[in-house]
mmCIF file of C-alpha atoms in Angstrom:
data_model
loop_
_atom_site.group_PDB
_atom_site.id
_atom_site.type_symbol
_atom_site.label_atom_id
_atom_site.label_comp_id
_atom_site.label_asym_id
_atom_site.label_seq_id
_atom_site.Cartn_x
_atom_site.Cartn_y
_atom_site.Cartn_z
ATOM 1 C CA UNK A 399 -16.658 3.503 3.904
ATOM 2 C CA UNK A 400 -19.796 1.185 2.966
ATOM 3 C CA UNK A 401 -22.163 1.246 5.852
ATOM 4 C CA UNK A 402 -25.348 -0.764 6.527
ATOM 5 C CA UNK A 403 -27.985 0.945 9.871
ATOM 6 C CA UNK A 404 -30.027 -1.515 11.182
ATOM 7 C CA UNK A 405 -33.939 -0.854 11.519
ATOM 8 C CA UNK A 406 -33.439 -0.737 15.400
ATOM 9 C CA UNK A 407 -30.082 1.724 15.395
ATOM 10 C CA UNK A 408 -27.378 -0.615 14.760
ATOM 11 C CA UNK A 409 -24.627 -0.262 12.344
ATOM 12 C CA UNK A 410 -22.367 -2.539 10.826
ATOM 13 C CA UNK A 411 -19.387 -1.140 8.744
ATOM 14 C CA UNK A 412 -19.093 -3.047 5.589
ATOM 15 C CA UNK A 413 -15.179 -4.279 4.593
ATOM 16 C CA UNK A 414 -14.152 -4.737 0.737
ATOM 17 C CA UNK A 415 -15.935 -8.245 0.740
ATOM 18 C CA UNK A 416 -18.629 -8.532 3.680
ATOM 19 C CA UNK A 417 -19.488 -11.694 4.029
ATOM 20 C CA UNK A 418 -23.461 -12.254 5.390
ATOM 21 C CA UNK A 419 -25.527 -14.807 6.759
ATOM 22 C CA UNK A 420 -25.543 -17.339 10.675
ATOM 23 C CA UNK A 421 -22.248 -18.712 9.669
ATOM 24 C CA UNK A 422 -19.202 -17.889 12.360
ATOM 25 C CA UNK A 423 -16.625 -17.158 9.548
ATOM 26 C CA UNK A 424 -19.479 -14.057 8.435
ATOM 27 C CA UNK A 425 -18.128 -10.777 8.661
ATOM 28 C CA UNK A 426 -22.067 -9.501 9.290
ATOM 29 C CA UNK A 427 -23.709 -12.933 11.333
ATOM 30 C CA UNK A 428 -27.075 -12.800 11.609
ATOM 31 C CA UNK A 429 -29.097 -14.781 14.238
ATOM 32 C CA UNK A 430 -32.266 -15.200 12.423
ATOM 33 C CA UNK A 431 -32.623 -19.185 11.388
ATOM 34 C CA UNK A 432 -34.188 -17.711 8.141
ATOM 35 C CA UNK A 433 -30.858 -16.416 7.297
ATOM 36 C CA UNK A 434 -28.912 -19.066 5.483
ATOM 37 C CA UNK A 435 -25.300 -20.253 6.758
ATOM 38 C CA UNK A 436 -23.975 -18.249 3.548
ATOM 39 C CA UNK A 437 -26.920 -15.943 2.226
ATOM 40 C CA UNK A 438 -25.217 -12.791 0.505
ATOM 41 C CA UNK A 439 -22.361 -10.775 -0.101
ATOM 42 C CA UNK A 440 -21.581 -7.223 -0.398
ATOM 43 C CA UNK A 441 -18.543 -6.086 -1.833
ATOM 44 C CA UNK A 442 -17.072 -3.122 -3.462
ATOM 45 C CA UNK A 443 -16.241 -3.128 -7.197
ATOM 46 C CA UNK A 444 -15.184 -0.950 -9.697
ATOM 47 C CA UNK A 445 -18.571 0.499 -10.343
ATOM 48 C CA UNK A 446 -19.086 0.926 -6.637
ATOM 49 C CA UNK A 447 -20.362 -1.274 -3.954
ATOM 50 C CA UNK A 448 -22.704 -4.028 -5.259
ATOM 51 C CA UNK A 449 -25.264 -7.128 -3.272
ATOM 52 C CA UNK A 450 -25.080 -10.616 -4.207
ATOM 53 C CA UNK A 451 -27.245 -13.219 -3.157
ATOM 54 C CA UNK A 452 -25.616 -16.405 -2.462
ATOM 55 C CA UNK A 453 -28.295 -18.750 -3.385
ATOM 56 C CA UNK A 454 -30.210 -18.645 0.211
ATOM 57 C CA UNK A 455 -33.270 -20.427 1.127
ATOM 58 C CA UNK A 456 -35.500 -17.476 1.653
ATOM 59 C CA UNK A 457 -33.896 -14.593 -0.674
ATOM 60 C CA UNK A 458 -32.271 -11.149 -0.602
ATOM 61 C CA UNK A 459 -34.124 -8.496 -1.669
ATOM 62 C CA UNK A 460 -32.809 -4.639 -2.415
ATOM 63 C CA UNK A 461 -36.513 -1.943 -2.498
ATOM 64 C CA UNK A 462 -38.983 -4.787 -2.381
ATOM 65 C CA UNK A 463 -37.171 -6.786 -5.584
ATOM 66 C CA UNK A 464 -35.778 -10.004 -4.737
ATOM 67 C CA UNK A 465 -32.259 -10.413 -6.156
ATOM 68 C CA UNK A 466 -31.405 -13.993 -9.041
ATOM 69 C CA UNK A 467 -28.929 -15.602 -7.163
ATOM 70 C CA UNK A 468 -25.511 -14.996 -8.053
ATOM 71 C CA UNK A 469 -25.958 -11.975 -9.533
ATOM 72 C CA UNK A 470 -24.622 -8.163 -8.361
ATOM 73 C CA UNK A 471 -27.183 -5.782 -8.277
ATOM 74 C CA UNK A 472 -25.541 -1.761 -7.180
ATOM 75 C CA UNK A 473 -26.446 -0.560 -3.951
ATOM 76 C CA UNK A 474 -26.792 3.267 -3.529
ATOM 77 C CA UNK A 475 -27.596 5.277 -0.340
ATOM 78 C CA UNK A 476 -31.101 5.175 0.913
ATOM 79 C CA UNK A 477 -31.863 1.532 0.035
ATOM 80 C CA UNK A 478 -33.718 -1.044 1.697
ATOM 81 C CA UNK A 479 -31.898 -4.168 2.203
ATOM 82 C CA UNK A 480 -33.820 -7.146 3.042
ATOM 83 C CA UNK A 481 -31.810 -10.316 3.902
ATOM 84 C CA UNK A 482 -34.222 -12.850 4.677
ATOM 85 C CA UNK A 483 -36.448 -11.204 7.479
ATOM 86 C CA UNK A 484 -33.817 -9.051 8.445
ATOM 87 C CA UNK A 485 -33.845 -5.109 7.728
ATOM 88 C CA UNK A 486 -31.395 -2.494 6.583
ATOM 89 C CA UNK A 487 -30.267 0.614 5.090
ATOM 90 C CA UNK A 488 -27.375 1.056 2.911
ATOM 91 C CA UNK A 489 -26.311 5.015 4.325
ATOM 92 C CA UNK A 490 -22.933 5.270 3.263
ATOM 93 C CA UNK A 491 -21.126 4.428 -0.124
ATOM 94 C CA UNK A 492 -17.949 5.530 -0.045
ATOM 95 C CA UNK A 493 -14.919 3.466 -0.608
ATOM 96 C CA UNK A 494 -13.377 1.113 1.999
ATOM 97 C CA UNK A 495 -10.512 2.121 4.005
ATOM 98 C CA UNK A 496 -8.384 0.112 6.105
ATOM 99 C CA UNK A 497 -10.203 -0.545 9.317
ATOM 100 C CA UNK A 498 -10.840 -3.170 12.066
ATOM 101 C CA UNK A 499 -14.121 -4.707 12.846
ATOM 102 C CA UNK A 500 -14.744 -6.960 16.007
ATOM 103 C CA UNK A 501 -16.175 -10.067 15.544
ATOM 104 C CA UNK A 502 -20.166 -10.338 15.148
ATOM 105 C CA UNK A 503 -20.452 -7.404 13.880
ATOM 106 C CA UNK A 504 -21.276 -3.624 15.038
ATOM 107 C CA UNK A 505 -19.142 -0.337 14.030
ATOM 108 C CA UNK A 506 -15.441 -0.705 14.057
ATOM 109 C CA UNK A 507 -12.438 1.703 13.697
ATOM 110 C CA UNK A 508 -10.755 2.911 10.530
ATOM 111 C CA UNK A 509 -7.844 4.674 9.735
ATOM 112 C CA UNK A 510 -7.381 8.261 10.454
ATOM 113 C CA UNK A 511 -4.135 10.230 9.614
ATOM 114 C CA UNK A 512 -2.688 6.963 9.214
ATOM 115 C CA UNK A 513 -3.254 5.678 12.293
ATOM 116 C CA UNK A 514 -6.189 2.544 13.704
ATOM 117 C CA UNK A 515 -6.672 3.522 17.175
ATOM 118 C CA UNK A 516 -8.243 0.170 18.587
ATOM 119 C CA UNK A 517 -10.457 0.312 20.645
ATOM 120 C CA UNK A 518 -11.172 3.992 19.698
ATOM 121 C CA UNK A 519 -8.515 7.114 19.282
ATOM 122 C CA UNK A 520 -9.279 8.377 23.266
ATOM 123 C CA UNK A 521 -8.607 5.042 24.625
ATOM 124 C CA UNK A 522 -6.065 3.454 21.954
ATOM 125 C CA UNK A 523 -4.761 -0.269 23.785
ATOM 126 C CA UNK A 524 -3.222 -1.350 20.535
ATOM 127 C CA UNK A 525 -2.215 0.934 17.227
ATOM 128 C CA UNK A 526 -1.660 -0.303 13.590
ATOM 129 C CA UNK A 527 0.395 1.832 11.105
ATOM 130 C CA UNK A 528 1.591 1.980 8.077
ATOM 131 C CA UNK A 529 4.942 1.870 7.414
ATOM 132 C CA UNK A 530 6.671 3.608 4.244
ATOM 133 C CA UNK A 531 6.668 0.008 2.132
ATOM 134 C CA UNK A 532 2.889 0.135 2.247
ATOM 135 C CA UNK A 533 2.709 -2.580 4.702
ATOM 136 C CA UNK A 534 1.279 -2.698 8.071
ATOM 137 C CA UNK A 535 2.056 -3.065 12.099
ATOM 138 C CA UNK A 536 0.217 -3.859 14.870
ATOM 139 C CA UNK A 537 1.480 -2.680 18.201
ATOM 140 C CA UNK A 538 -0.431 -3.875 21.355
ATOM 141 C CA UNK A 539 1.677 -3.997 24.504
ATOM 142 C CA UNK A 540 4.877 -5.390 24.496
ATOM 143 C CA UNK A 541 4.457 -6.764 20.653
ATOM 144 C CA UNK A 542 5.036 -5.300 17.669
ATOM 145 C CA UNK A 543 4.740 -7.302 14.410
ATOM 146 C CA UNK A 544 3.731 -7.075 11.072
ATOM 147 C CA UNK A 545 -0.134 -7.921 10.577
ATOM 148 C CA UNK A 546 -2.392 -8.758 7.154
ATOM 149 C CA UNK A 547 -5.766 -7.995 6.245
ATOM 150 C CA UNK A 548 -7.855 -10.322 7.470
ATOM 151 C CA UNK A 549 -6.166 -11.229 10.397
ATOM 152 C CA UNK A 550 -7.697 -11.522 13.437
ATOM 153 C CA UNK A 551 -6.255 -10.400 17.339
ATOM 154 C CA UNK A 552 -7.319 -9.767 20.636
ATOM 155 C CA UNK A 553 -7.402 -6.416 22.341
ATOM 156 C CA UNK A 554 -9.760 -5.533 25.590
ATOM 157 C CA UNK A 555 -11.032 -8.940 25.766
ATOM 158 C CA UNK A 556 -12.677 -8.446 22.011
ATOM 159 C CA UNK A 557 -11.658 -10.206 19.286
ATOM 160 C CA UNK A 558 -11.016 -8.240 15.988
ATOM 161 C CA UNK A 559 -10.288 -8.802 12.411
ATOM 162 C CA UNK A 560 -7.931 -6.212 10.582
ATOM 163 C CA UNK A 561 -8.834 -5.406 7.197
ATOM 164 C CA UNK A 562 -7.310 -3.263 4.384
ATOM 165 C CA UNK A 563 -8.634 -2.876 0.573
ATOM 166 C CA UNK A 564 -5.948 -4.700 -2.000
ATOM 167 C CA UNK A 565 -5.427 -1.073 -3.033
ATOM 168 C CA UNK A 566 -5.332 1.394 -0.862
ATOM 169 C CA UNK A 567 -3.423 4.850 -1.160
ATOM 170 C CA UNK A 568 -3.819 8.196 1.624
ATOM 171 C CA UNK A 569 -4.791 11.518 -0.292
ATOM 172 C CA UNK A 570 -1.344 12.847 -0.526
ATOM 173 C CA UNK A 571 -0.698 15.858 1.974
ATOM 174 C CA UNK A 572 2.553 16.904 0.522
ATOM 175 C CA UNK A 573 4.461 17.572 -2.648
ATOM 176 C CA UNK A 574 7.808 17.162 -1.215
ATOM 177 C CA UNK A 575 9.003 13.685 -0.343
ATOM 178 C CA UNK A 576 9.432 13.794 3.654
ATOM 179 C CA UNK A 577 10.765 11.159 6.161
ATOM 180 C CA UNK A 578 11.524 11.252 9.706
ATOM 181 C CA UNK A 579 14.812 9.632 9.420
ATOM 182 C CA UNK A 580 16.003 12.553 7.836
ATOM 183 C CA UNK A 581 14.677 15.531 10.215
ATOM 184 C CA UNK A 582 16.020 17.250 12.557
ATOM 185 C CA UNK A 583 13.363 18.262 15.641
ATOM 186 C CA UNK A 584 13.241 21.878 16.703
ATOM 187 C CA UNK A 585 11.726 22.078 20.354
ATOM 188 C CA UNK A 586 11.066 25.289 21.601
ATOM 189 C CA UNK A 587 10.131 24.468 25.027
ATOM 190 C CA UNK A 588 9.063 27.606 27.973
ATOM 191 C CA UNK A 589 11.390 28.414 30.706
ATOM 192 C CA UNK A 590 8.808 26.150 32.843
ATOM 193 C CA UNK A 591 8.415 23.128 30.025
ATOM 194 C CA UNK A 592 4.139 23.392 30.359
ATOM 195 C CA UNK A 593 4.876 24.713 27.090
ATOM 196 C CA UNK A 594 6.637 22.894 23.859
ATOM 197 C CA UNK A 595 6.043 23.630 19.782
ATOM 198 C CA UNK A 596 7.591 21.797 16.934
ATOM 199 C CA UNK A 597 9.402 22.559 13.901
ATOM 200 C CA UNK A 598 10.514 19.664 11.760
ATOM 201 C CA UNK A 599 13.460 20.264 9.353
ATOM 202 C CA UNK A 600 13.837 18.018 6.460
ATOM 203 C CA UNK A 601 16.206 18.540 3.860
ATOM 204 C CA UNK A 602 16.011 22.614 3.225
ATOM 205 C CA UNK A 603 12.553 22.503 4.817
ATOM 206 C CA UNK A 604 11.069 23.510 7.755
ATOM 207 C CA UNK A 605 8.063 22.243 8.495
ATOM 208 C CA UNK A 606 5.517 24.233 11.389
ATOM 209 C CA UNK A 607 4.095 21.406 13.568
ATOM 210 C CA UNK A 608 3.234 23.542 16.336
ATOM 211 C CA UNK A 609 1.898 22.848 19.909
ATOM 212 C CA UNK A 610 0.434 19.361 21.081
ATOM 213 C CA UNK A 611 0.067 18.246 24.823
ATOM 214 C CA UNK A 612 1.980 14.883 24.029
ATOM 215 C CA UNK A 613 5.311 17.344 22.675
ATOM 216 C CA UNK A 614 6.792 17.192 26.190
ATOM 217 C CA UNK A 615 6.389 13.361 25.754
ATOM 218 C CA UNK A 616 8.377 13.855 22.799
ATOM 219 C CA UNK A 617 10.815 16.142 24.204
ATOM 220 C CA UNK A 618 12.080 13.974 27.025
ATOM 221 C CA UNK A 619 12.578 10.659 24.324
ATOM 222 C CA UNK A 620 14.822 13.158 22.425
ATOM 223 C CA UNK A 621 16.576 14.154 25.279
ATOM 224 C CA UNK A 622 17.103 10.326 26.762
ATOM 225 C CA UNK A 623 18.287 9.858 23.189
ATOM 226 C CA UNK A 624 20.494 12.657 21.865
ATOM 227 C CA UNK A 625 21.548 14.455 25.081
ATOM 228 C CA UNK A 626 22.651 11.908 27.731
ATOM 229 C CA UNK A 627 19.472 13.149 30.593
ATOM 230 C CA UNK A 628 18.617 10.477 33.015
ATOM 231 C CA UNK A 629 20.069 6.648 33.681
ATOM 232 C CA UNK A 630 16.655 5.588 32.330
ATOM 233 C CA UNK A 631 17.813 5.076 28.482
ATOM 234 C CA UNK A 632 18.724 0.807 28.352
ATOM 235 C CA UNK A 633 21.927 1.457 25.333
ATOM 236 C CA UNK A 634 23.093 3.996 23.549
ATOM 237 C CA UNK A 635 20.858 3.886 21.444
ATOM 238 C CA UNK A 636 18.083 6.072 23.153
ATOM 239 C CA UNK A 637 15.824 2.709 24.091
ATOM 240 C CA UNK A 638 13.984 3.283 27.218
ATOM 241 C CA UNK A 639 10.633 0.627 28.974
ATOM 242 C CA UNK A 640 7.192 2.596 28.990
ATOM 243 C CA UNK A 641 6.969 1.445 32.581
ATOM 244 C CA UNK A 642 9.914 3.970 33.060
ATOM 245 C CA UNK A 643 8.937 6.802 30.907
ATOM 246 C CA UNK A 644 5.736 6.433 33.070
ATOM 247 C CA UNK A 645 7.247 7.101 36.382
ATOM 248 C CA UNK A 646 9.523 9.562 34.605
ATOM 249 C CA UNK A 647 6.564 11.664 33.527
ATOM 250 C CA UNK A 648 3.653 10.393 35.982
ATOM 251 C CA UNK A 649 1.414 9.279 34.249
ATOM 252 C CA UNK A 650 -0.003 5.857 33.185
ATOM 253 C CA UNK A 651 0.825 3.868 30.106
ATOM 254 C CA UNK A 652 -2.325 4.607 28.560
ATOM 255 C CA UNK A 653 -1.487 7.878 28.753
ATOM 256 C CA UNK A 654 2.108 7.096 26.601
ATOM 257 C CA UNK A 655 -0.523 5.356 23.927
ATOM 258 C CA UNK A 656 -2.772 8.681 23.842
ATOM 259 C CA UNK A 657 0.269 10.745 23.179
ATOM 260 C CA UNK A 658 2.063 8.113 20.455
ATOM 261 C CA UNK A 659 -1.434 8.037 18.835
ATOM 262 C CA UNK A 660 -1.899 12.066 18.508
ATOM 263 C CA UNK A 661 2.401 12.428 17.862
ATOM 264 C CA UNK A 662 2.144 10.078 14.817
ATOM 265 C CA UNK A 663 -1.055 11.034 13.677
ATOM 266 C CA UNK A 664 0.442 14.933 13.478
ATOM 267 C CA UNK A 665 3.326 13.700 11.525
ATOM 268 C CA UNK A 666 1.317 11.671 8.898
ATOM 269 C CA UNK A 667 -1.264 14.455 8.883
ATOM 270 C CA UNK A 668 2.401 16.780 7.781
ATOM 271 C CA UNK A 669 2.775 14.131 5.002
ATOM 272 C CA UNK A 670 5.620 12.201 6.444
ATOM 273 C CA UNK A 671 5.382 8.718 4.611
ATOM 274 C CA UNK A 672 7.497 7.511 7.655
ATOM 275 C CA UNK A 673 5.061 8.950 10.559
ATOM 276 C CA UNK A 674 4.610 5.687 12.341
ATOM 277 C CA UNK A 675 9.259 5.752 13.450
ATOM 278 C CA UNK A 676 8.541 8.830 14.935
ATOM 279 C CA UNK A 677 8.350 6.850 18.022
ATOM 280 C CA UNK A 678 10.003 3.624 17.411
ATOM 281 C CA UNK A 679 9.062 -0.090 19.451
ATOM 282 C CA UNK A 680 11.181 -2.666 20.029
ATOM 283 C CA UNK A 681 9.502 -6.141 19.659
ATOM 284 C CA UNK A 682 8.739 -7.908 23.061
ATOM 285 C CA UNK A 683 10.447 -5.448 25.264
ATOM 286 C CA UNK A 684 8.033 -2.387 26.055
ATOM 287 C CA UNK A 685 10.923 -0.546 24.963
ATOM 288 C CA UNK A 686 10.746 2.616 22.659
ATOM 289 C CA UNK A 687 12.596 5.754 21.337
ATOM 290 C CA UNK A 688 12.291 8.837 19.102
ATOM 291 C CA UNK A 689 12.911 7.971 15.887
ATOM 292 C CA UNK A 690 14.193 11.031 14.697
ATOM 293 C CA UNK A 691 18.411 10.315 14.634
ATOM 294 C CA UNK A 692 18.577 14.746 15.853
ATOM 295 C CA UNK A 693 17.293 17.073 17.923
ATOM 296 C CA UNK A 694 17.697 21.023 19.233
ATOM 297 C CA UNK A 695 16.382 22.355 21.752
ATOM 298 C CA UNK A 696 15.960 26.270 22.946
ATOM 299 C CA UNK A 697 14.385 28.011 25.623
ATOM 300 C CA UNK A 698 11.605 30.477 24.450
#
């Protein structure tokens, strides 16, 4: 991802189209009343990621030259960015990912093994995911809906803007084609359950996923769902509320996010284009399930 370091230590993590200048609709606003309401852009093209000046009052300037308006000039690592009397250095120039930014500016989060852990992966409030029609979901406490690049939400009293490149496609992990809906989960759990691994059959495949900490988690949605345990499950369908799953397993919800986060992260990371129904939501209820439609379990 693009990434501009402030003189002082700051960073702001550039989206496809960064938007700069005092204006509030500015992706990077600066406070500086030399700084126009609209003074540059940085976005990334197919040559890379390029400055424009946006015809401001008192220029942008890229190693001590001062940029024609409306022209691109390339940025590469190392350089000296000068908007107005403000300072930076362009240190990263890889492509942008899908990521969220909060608004005004500062590092944000971007996707790892298919997953936006907002506000960071050991504290993840809210989630977005990918689902296997490219398009995207935001899950923050009881909701669960489909969400766009470039729209903005609310999450720990922050506001933050979701963003995702037109064209975006994962490294492929996998040869094989490989979707939850069709596995069967393998638990082989210890005679005193501290203990669970994974295996994942798909098709004629079995796929090693071995041991996590949030496996038990796992374990006990396929078991509400496929083996009758416990009066907690709301239909037949294997739904059960997070509130209950937390007394169930004592623990707090954010605990349930930290293992959904690390669960579908394994599964995407296994190249399962479906990772994000491993543990389904229902909209508006706090309700969720394995999404797996089988399970086995054995004793090891």
């Amino acid at each position: 991802m693009g990434l501009l370091r402030g003189l002082g230590g700051s960073e702001h993590q550039l989206v496809s189209t960064t938007l700069i200048g005092r204006g509030p609709h500015c992706q990077l606003r600066l406070k500086s009343h030399n700084v126009s309401a609209e003074h540059a852009s940085i976005r990334w093209s197919e040559t890379g990621w390029v400055l424009r000046d946006l015809g401001s009052t008192n220029g942008t300037w890229i190693n001590n030259q001062r940029l024609s308006p409306g022209r691109d000039m390339p940025l590469h690592v190392g350089d000296q960015v000068l908007i107005s009397d403000v300072g930076w250095i362009f240190s990263n120039e890889d492509e942008p990912v899908p990521s969220v930014v909060p608004l005004g500016g500062c590092a944000g989060c971007t996707i790892r093994d298919g997953v936006i852990a907002v506000p960071d992966s050991s504290h993840p409030l809210a989630s977005i995911v990918r689902s296997a029609d490219g398009g995207w979901t935001l899950e923050f406490e009881n909701e669960v809906r489909p969400i766009q690049s470039g729209d903005v939400f609310k999450v720990a009293e922050q506001m933050w803007t979701f963003w995702s490149p037109t064209v975006w496609q994962p490294t492929a992990r996998a040869q094989r084609l490989r979707l939850v809906s069709d596995s069967t989960l393998h638990f082989a759990v210890s005679p005193d359950e501290e203990h669970v691994e994974l295996t994942v059959e798909v098709q004629d495949e079995f796929v090693a996923m071995g041991h996590l900490s949030g496996y038990y988690f796992l374990l006990t949605l396929s078991r509400l769902r496929h083996h009758g345990h416990g009066a907690a499950v709301t239909d037949a369908g294997g739904w059960v509320h997070r509130e209950e799953l937390s007394r169930m397993l004592r623990c707090g919800e954010q605990q349930i996010n930290v293992w959904v986060h690390r669960i579908r992260a394994k599964f995407s990371m296994n190249g399962f284009m479906d990772y994000a129904n491993v543990i389904e939501r229902r909209d508006g209820t706090g309700q969720m399930r394995v999404g797996a439609s089988r399970s086995l379990v054995r004793s090891t």
